[in-house]
PDB file of C-alpha atoms in Angstrom:
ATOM      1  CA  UNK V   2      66.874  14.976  64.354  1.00 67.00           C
ATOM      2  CA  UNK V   3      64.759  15.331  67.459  1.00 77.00           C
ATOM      3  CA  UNK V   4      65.656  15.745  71.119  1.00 76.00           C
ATOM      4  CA  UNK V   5      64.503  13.182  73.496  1.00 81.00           C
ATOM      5  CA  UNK V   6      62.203  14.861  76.241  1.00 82.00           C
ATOM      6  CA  UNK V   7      64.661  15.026  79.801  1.00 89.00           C
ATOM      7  CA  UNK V   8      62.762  15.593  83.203  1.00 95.00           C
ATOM      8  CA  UNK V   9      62.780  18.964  84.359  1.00 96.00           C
ATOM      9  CA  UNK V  10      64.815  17.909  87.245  1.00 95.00           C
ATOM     10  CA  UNK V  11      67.467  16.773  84.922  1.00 96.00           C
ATOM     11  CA  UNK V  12      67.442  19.121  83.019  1.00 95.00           C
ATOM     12  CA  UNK V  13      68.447  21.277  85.984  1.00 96.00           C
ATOM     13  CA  UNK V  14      71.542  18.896  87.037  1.00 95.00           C
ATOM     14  CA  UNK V  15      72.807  19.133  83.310  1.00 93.00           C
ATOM     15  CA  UNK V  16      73.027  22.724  83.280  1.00 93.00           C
ATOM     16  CA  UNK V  17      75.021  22.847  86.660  1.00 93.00           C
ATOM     17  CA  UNK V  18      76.915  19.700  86.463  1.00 91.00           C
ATOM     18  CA  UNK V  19      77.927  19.890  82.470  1.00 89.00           C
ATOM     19  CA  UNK V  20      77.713  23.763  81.813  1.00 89.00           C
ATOM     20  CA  UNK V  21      78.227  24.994  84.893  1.00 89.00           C
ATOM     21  CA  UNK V  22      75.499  27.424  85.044  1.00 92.00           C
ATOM     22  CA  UNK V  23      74.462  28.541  88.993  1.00 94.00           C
ATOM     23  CA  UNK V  24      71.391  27.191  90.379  1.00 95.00           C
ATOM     24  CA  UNK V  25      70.775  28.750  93.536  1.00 94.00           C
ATOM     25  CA  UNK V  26      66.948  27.269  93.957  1.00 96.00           C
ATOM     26  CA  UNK V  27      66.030  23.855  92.067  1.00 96.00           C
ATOM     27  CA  UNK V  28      62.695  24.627  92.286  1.00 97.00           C
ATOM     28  CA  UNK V  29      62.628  27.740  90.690  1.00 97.00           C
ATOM     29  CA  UNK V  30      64.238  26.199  87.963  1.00 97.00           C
ATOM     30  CA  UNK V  31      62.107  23.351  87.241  1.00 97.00           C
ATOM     31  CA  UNK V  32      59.132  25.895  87.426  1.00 97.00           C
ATOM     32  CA  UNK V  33      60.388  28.295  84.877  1.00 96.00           C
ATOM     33  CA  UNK V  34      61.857  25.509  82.694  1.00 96.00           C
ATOM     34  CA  UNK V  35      57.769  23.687  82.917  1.00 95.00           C
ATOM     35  CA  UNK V  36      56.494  27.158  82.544  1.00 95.00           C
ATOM     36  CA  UNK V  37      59.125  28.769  79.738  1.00 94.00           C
ATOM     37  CA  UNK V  38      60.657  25.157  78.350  1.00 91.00           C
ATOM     38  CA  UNK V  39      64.243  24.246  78.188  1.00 91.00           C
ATOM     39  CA  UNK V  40      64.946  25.573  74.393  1.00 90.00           C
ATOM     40  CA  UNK V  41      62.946  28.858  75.106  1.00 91.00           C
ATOM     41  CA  UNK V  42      64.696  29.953  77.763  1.00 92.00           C
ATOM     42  CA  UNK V  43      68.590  28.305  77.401  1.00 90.00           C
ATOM     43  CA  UNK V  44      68.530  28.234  73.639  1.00 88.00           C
ATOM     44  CA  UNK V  45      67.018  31.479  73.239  1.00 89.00           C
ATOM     45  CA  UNK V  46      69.184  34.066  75.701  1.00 91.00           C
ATOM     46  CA  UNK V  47      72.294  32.007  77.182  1.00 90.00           C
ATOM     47  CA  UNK V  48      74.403  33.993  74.639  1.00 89.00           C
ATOM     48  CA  UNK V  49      75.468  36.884  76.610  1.00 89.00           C
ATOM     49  CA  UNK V  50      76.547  33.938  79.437  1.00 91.00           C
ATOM     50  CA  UNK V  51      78.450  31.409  77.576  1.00 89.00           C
ATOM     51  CA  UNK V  52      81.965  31.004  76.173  1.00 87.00           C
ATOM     52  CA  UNK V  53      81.429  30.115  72.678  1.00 86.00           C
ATOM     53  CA  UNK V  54      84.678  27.987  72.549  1.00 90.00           C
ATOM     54  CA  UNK V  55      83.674  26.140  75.654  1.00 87.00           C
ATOM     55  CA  UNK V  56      80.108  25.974  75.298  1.00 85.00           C
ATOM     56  CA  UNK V  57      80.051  26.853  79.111  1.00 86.00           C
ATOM     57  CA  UNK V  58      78.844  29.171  81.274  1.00 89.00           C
ATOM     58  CA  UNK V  59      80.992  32.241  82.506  1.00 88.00           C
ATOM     59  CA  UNK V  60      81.219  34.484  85.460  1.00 80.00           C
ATOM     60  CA  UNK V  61      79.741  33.166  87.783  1.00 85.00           C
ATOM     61  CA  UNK V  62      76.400  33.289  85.312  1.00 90.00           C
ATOM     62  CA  UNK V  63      73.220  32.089  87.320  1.00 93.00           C
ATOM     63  CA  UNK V  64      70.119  30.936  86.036  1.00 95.00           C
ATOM     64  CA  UNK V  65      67.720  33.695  87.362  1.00 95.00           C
ATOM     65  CA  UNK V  66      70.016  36.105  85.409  1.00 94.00           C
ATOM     66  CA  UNK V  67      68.915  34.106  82.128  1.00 95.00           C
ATOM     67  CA  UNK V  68      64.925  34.351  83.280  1.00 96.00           C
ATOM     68  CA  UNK V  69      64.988  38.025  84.033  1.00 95.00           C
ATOM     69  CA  UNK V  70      66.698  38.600  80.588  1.00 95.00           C
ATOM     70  CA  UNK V  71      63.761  36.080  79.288  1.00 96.00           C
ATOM     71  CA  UNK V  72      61.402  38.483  81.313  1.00 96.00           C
ATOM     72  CA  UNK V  73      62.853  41.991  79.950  1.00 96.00           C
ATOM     73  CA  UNK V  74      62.318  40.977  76.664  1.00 95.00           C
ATOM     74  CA  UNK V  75      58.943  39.802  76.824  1.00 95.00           C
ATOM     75  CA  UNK V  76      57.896  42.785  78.231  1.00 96.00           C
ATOM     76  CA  UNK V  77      59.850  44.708  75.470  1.00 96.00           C
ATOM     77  CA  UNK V  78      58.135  42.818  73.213  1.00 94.00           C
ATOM     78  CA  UNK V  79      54.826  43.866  74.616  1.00 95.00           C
ATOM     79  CA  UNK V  80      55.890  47.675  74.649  1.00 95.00           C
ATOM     80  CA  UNK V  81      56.770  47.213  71.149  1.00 95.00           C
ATOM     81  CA  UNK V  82      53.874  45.104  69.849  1.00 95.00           C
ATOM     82  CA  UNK V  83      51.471  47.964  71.793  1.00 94.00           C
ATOM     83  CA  UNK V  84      52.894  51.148  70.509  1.00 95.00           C
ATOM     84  CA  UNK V  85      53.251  49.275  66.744  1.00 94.00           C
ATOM     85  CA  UNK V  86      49.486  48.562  66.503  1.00 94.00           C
ATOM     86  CA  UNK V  87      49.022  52.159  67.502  1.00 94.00           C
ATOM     87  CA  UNK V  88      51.142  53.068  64.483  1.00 94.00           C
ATOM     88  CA  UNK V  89      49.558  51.027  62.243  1.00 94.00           C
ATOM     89  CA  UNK V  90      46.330  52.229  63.016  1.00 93.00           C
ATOM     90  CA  UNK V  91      47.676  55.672  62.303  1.00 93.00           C
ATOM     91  CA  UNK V  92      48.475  54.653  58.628  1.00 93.00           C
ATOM     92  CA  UNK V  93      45.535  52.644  58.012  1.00 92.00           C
ATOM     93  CA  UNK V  94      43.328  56.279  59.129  1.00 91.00           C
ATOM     94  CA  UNK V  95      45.709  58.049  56.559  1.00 90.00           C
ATOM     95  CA  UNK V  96      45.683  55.962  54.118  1.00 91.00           C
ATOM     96  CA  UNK V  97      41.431  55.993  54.217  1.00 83.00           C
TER      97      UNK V  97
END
């Protein structure tokens, strides 16, 4: 079953209004939502901010704490995906 598309802007009212997640600046949110997407960025990391029985968000969560998780691990993933192409270069020479 797929989603409908929801404008950005809604998108942003559903997660303070229904989930209670804290927007402190719209626009940042519609930016990183056009530039990340909705399912990305909420569906990916709002695991360590949500009750699971509730399906809402807790303590005071705020939606730049979700981005800069977003942004740690994409820059983990880089560190990772860097030093891993090193090693596999390393086993390729060894193996020749």
């Amino acid at each position: 079953m797929s989603k409908p598309f929801i404008i950005y802007t809604a998108q942003v009212e559903k997660l303070k209004n229904e989930k209670n997640l804290v927007i402190t600046d719209d626009d940042f949110a519609v930016e990183s939502l056009q530039n990340i997407s909705y399912y990305a960025l909420i569906g990916g990391y709002k695991h360590p901010f949500i009750d699971i029985h509730t399906r809402k968000y807790i303590n005071e969560a705020c939606f730049e704490d979700i981005v800069a998780l977003y942004e740690f691990d994409e820059e983990l993933r880089g560190i990772f995906f860097k030093y891993l192409c090193r090693v596999e270069r390393k086993m390729r020479s060894s193996i020749v």
